[in-house]
Amino acid sequence: MCAATAVPFIGHLWLPRYINVLETAGAICHAGFFLAGVITLAVMAQTSSTEYVFRTLTKDVSGWENPTVAWGIGLITVTYPLCGFDSIIHMSDEVKQTRTRVPRSIIFSIVVDGVMQLIYMITVLFTTGDEERVSASPLPIIEVYYQATGSKAATNLFVFMLIYIIFVSFFNVFASVSRLIWAFSRDGGLPCSSTFAKVHPTFRVPVNALYLSALCVCILALINVGSSTAFNAIISLTALGLYLSYFLPILFLLWRRLSSTKPLPIPWGPFRLGTAGAFVNAGALCYILFTFIWMALPTILPLDRFNMNYAGPILGAVILGAALDWLWNEKRRFTVPVADQSLQ
């Protein structure tokens, strides 16, 4: 993992002009691999019945006997892939016509990925094959492809497709996270903000923020070597933390909409839903709260120290640490960013 981290790190420093080409190729391959996977499964795999796909709830694998809880736990699998659409916001300082292109990119990614995920999910359910073998596999999707093709070579090809898409996304993650660190440090929101807010005069990228991103990835890789339980505990925090980061801005926006005392009018951009916006905000908050319930629960019973879901306690520790840092330092150094009203 540490060696793999060096590739996007070097790419962002010395080969930035080729990253756009790589990402374009990755997007094309993403669509192509999606079609290849769906067509292969639909043509070669044994199909399950409609009754099994749409009316059968498998609950004996996880150990949860309550059908509602079993369904809610399974919901995490399909909600997590739709996270991260806010990454384009982290790059907004480097995007032209930000007020229109960034929202369009978010909407486009959600719609396209949502449709692709729905089609792929239904296809996999229809072509699952031997359910016991799939559930017993460390990587169930590989077993699904192997049962469909009956060929190790073909299965390895599909595994390569998945790895390639993940590899390309690694470049996007580095770019997005480093810009987020840089922007937050620019406003004094992180410890050692003056260090991470610097932009290298030659590379014209926040090199120190890239170093921090790479260091965090390497530490996670080392944690995985020492304890897979600790590694999975930290990784499980991802969806919970992302949904919390979505919840708070929507909550404040809804509060501002409904507040009777508004110090300043809301500086709306080109995208505005009017009176329907409040209902959309309320629906989004309800959806996030609903998913929050299941994200904090363990996915497998009986519960032990290896399958315990530590996302909730770790999130609480992170919030506590951030609160202590705020009380100790950030009150003096953090500056709330305010948009230039002349640009609204």
Coordinates of C-alpha atoms in Angstrom, one line a residue:
M1 CA 0.0 0.0 0.0
C2 CA 2.8 2.4 0.8
A3 CA 4.4 1.7 -2.6
A4 CA 1.1 2.2 -4.3
T5 CA 0.7 5.6 -2.5
A6 CA 3.9 6.8 -4.1
V7 CA 2.5 6.6 -7.6
P8 CA -0.3 9.2 -7.3
F9 CA 1.9 11.3 -5.0
I10 CA 4.6 11.5 -7.7
G11 CA 2.0 12.0 -10.4
H12 CA 0.6 15.0 -8.7
L13 CA 4.0 16.6 -8.4
W14 CA 5.8 15.8 -11.6
L15 CA 3.2 14.5 -14.0
P16 CA 0.1 16.7 -13.5
R17 CA -0.5 17.1 -17.2
Y18 CA -1.0 13.3 -17.6
I19 CA -3.5 13.0 -14.7
N20 CA -6.3 14.4 -16.8
V21 CA -5.6 11.8 -19.5
L22 CA -5.5 9.0 -16.9
E23 CA -8.8 10.1 -15.3
T24 CA -10.5 10.4 -18.7
A25 CA -9.3 6.9 -19.6
G26 CA -10.5 5.7 -16.2
A27 CA -13.9 7.2 -16.8
I28 CA -14.1 5.4 -20.2
C29 CA -13.0 2.2 -18.7
H30 CA -15.4 2.6 -15.8
A31 CA -18.3 2.6 -18.3
G32 CA -16.8 -0.1 -20.4
F33 CA -16.0 -2.4 -17.5
F34 CA -19.5 -1.9 -16.2
L35 CA -21.0 -3.0 -19.5
A36 CA -18.6 -5.9 -19.7
G37 CA -19.5 -7.1 -16.2
V38 CA -23.3 -6.8 -16.6
I39 CA -23.3 -8.4 -20.1
T40 CA -21.1 -11.3 -19.0
L41 CA -23.2 -12.1 -15.9
A42 CA -26.4 -11.7 -17.8
V43 CA -25.3 -14.0 -20.6
M44 CA -23.2 -16.7 -18.9
A45 CA -24.5 -17.0 -15.3
Q46 CA -27.4 -19.1 -14.1
T47 CA -30.2 -16.7 -13.3
S48 CA -32.2 -16.6 -10.1
S49 CA -36.0 -16.1 -10.0
T50 CA -37.7 -12.8 -9.6
E51 CA -39.1 -14.1 -6.4
Y52 CA -35.6 -14.5 -5.0
V53 CA -34.4 -11.1 -6.1
F54 CA -37.3 -8.9 -5.1
R55 CA -39.1 -10.8 -2.4
T56 CA -36.5 -12.8 -0.5
L57 CA -34.7 -11.4 2.5
T58 CA -31.5 -13.3 3.4
K59 CA -30.9 -12.8 7.1
D60 CA -29.3 -16.0 8.4
V61 CA -25.8 -15.0 7.1
S62 CA -25.4 -12.0 9.4
G63 CA -26.9 -13.5 12.5
W64 CA -29.6 -10.8 12.8
E65 CA -32.9 -12.5 13.2
N66 CA -35.0 -9.3 12.9
P67 CA -35.8 -8.8 9.2
T68 CA -35.9 -5.0 9.6
V69 CA -32.5 -4.9 11.2
A70 CA -31.1 -7.3 8.6
W71 CA -32.5 -5.2 5.8
G72 CA -31.1 -2.0 7.4
I73 CA -27.6 -3.5 7.8
G74 CA -27.6 -4.5 4.1
L75 CA -28.5 -0.9 3.2
I76 CA -25.0 0.2 4.2
T77 CA -23.6 -1.7 1.2
V78 CA -25.5 0.4 -1.3
T79 CA -25.3 3.8 0.5
Y80 CA -21.6 3.8 0.8
P81 CA -20.8 3.8 -3.0
L82 CA -22.8 7.0 -3.3
C83 CA -20.6 8.9 -0.8
G84 CA -17.8 11.1 -1.9
F85 CA -19.7 13.1 -4.5
D86 CA -18.7 16.3 -2.6
S87 CA -15.0 15.7 -3.7
I88 CA -15.5 18.1 -6.6
I89 CA -16.2 20.9 -4.0
H90 CA -12.7 20.4 -2.6
M91 CA -11.4 21.3 -6.0
S92 CA -13.6 24.3 -6.6
D93 CA -10.7 26.7 -6.2
E94 CA -9.2 25.3 -9.4
V95 CA -12.5 25.0 -11.4
K96 CA -13.6 27.7 -13.8
Q97 CA -17.3 28.8 -13.6
T98 CA -17.5 27.1 -10.2
R99 CA -21.0 28.2 -9.4
T100 CA -22.4 26.2 -12.3
R101 CA -19.9 23.4 -13.1
V102 CA -19.5 22.1 -9.6
P103 CA -23.2 21.6 -8.9
R104 CA -23.7 20.1 -12.3
S105 CA -20.8 17.7 -11.7
I106 CA -22.3 16.6 -8.4
I107 CA -25.8 16.0 -9.9
F108 CA -24.3 14.2 -12.9
S109 CA -22.2 11.9 -10.8
I110 CA -25.1 11.0 -8.5
V111 CA -27.5 10.3 -11.3
V112 CA -25.1 8.3 -13.5
D113 CA -23.5 6.3 -10.6
G114 CA -26.9 5.7 -9.0
V115 CA -28.4 4.3 -12.2
M116 CA -25.3 2.2 -12.9
Q117 CA -25.3 0.9 -9.3
L118 CA -29.0 -0.1 -9.5
I119 CA -28.5 -1.9 -12.8
Y120 CA -25.3 -3.7 -11.5
M121 CA -26.9 -4.6 -8.2
I122 CA -30.0 -6.1 -9.8
T123 CA -27.8 -8.0 -12.3
V124 CA -25.7 -9.5 -9.5
L125 CA -28.7 -10.5 -7.5
F126 CA -30.1 -12.3 -10.5
T127 CA -26.8 -14.1 -11.1
T128 CA -25.6 -14.8 -7.6
G129 CA -25.5 -18.5 -8.1
D130 CA -24.6 -20.7 -5.1
E131 CA -25.5 -18.4 -2.2
E132 CA -23.5 -20.3 0.4
R133 CA -20.3 -20.3 -1.6
V134 CA -20.7 -16.6 -2.3
S135 CA -21.4 -15.6 1.3
A136 CA -18.4 -17.8 2.5
S137 CA -16.0 -16.1 0.1
P138 CA -13.7 -13.3 1.4
L139 CA -14.6 -11.3 -1.7
P140 CA -18.1 -12.4 -2.8
I141 CA -18.1 -10.6 -6.2
I142 CA -15.1 -12.6 -7.3
E143 CA -17.0 -15.8 -6.5
V144 CA -20.0 -14.5 -8.5
Y145 CA -17.8 -13.9 -11.5
Y146 CA -16.1 -17.3 -11.2
Q147 CA -19.4 -19.2 -11.0
A148 CA -20.6 -17.3 -14.0
T149 CA -17.6 -17.8 -16.2
G150 CA -16.1 -21.0 -14.8
S151 CA -12.7 -19.6 -15.7
K152 CA -10.0 -18.4 -13.4
A153 CA -8.5 -16.3 -16.3
A154 CA -11.8 -14.5 -16.9
T155 CA -12.3 -13.9 -13.2
N156 CA -8.8 -12.5 -12.9
L157 CA -9.6 -10.2 -15.8
F158 CA -12.6 -8.8 -14.0
V159 CA -10.6 -8.4 -10.8
F160 CA -8.1 -6.4 -12.8
M161 CA -10.9 -4.2 -14.0
L162 CA -11.9 -3.5 -10.4
I163 CA -8.3 -2.8 -9.3
Y164 CA -7.7 -0.5 -12.3
I165 CA -10.7 1.7 -11.4
I166 CA -9.6 1.8 -7.7
F167 CA -6.1 2.7 -8.9
V168 CA -7.4 5.6 -11.0
S169 CA -9.6 6.8 -8.2
F170 CA -6.6 6.9 -6.0
F171 CA -5.4 10.0 -7.9
N172 CA -8.7 11.7 -7.4
V173 CA -8.6 10.9 -3.7
F174 CA -5.2 12.5 -3.3
A175 CA -6.2 15.6 -5.2
S176 CA -9.4 16.0 -3.3
V177 CA -8.1 15.3 0.2
S178 CA -5.0 17.5 -0.2
R179 CA -7.1 20.4 -1.4
L180 CA -9.4 19.9 1.5
I181 CA -6.5 20.0 3.9
W182 CA -5.1 23.0 2.2
A183 CA -8.4 25.0 2.2
F184 CA -9.1 24.2 5.8
S185 CA -5.6 25.1 6.9
R186 CA -5.8 28.3 4.9
D187 CA -8.6 29.3 7.3
G188 CA -6.7 28.2 10.3
G189 CA -8.8 25.1 11.0
L190 CA -6.1 22.5 11.5
P191 CA -3.1 22.3 13.8
C192 CA 0.0 23.5 12.1
S193 CA -2.2 25.3 9.6
S194 CA 0.6 27.6 8.4
T195 CA 2.5 24.5 7.2
F196 CA -0.3 22.8 5.4
A197 CA -1.6 26.0 3.8
K198 CA 1.5 26.5 1.8
V199 CA 1.5 26.1 -2.0
H200 CA 4.8 25.1 -3.5
P201 CA 6.1 27.8 -5.8
T202 CA 7.4 25.4 -8.5
F203 CA 4.8 22.6 -8.5
R204 CA 2.0 25.0 -7.7
V205 CA 0.2 22.4 -5.5
P206 CA -0.1 22.1 -1.7
V207 CA 2.9 19.7 -1.3
N208 CA 2.7 19.6 2.5
A209 CA -1.0 18.6 2.3
L210 CA 0.0 15.9 -0.1
Y211 CA 2.6 14.7 2.3
L212 CA 0.1 14.5 5.1
S213 CA -2.4 12.6 2.9
A214 CA 0.3 10.1 1.9
L215 CA 1.4 9.7 5.5
C216 CA -2.1 8.9 6.7
V217 CA -2.5 6.2 4.0
C218 CA 0.8 4.6 5.0
I219 CA -0.1 4.7 8.7
L220 CA -3.4 2.9 7.8
A221 CA -1.5 0.3 5.9
L222 CA 0.8 -0.3 8.8
I223 CA -2.2 -0.6 11.2
N224 CA -3.7 -3.2 8.9
V225 CA -0.5 -5.2 9.2
G226 CA -0.6 -5.1 13.0
S227 CA -4.4 -5.5 13.5
S228 CA -7.0 -6.0 10.8
T229 CA -9.7 -5.3 13.4
A230 CA -8.3 -1.9 14.1
F231 CA -7.9 -1.2 10.4
N232 CA -11.5 -2.2 9.7
A233 CA -12.7 -0.1 12.6
I234 CA -11.1 3.0 11.1
I235 CA -12.3 2.3 7.6
S236 CA -15.8 1.7 8.9
L237 CA -15.8 5.3 10.1
T238 CA -15.7 6.6 6.5
A239 CA -19.4 6.4 5.6
L240 CA -20.4 7.5 9.1
G241 CA -18.1 10.6 8.9
L242 CA -19.1 11.5 5.4
Y243 CA -22.8 11.4 6.1
L244 CA -22.3 13.5 9.2
S245 CA -20.5 16.0 7.1
Y246 CA -23.5 16.1 4.8
F247 CA -26.0 16.3 7.7
L248 CA -24.7 19.5 9.3
P249 CA -24.7 21.9 6.3
I250 CA -28.2 20.7 5.3
L251 CA -29.4 21.2 8.9
F252 CA -28.0 24.7 9.1
L253 CA -29.4 25.6 5.7
L254 CA -32.9 24.3 6.7
W255 CA -32.7 26.2 9.9
R256 CA -31.7 29.3 8.0
R257 CA -34.7 28.8 5.6
L258 CA -37.2 28.5 8.5
S259 CA -35.7 31.0 10.8
S260 CA -37.9 34.1 11.5
T261 CA -34.9 36.3 12.2
K262 CA -32.6 36.3 9.2
P263 CA -29.6 38.7 9.5
L264 CA -28.8 38.5 5.8
P265 CA -30.6 36.9 2.8
I266 CA -29.3 33.5 1.7
P267 CA -26.9 34.2 -1.2
W268 CA -28.4 31.7 -3.6
G269 CA -26.5 30.4 -6.6
P270 CA -27.8 29.4 -10.0
F271 CA -29.5 26.3 -8.6
R272 CA -32.5 27.0 -6.4
L273 CA -35.6 24.8 -5.7
G274 CA -37.7 27.6 -4.2
T275 CA -40.2 26.5 -1.6
A276 CA -39.6 22.8 -2.5
G277 CA -36.0 23.2 -1.2
A278 CA -37.1 23.1 2.4
F279 CA -38.9 19.7 1.8
V280 CA -35.9 18.4 0.0
N281 CA -33.6 19.4 2.9
A282 CA -36.0 17.8 5.5
G283 CA -36.1 14.6 3.4
A284 CA -32.4 14.5 3.2
L285 CA -32.0 14.9 6.9
C286 CA -34.5 12.1 7.6
Y287 CA -32.6 9.8 5.2
I288 CA -29.3 10.5 6.8
L289 CA -30.6 9.9 10.3
F290 CA -32.2 6.6 9.0
T291 CA -28.9 5.4 7.6
F292 CA -27.1 6.5 10.7
I293 CA -29.0 4.0 12.8
W294 CA -27.6 1.1 10.8
M295 CA -24.1 2.4 10.3
A296 CA -23.4 2.2 14.0
L297 CA -24.6 -1.4 14.4
P298 CA -22.4 -4.5 14.1
T299 CA -22.9 -6.3 10.8
I300 CA -22.4 -9.8 12.2
L301 CA -23.7 -11.6 15.3
P302 CA -22.7 -13.0 17.7
L303 CA -20.7 -10.0 18.7
D304 CA -17.1 -10.2 19.7
R305 CA -14.0 -7.9 19.7
F306 CA -13.2 -8.8 16.1
N307 CA -16.6 -8.0 14.4
M308 CA -17.5 -5.2 16.7
N309 CA -18.4 -2.0 14.8
Y310 CA -16.1 0.6 16.3
A311 CA -17.2 3.4 13.9
G312 CA -19.5 5.1 16.5
P313 CA -16.9 5.2 19.4
I314 CA -14.1 6.3 17.0
L315 CA -16.4 9.1 15.6
G316 CA -17.1 10.2 19.1
A317 CA -13.4 10.3 19.9
V318 CA -12.7 12.3 16.8
I319 CA -15.5 14.8 17.6
L320 CA -14.2 15.1 21.2
G321 CA -10.6 15.7 20.0
A322 CA -11.8 18.3 17.5
A323 CA -13.8 20.0 20.3
L324 CA -10.8 20.1 22.6
D325 CA -8.6 21.5 19.9
W326 CA -11.3 24.2 19.2
L327 CA -11.5 25.2 22.8
W328 CA -7.7 25.2 23.2
N329 CA -6.5 26.8 20.0
E330 CA -8.9 27.2 17.1
K331 CA -10.9 30.0 18.8
R332 CA -7.9 32.1 18.3
R333 CA -6.7 30.9 14.9
F334 CA -9.7 29.8 12.9
T335 CA -11.4 32.3 10.6
V336 CA -14.8 31.5 9.2
P337 CA -14.6 31.8 5.4
V338 CA -17.1 34.3 4.0
A339 CA -18.0 34.3 0.3
D340 CA -17.5 37.5 -1.6
Q341 CA -21.0 39.0 -1.9
S342 CA -19.9 40.9 -5.0
L343 CA -19.5 37.5 -6.8
Q344 CA -22.9 36.2 -5.8

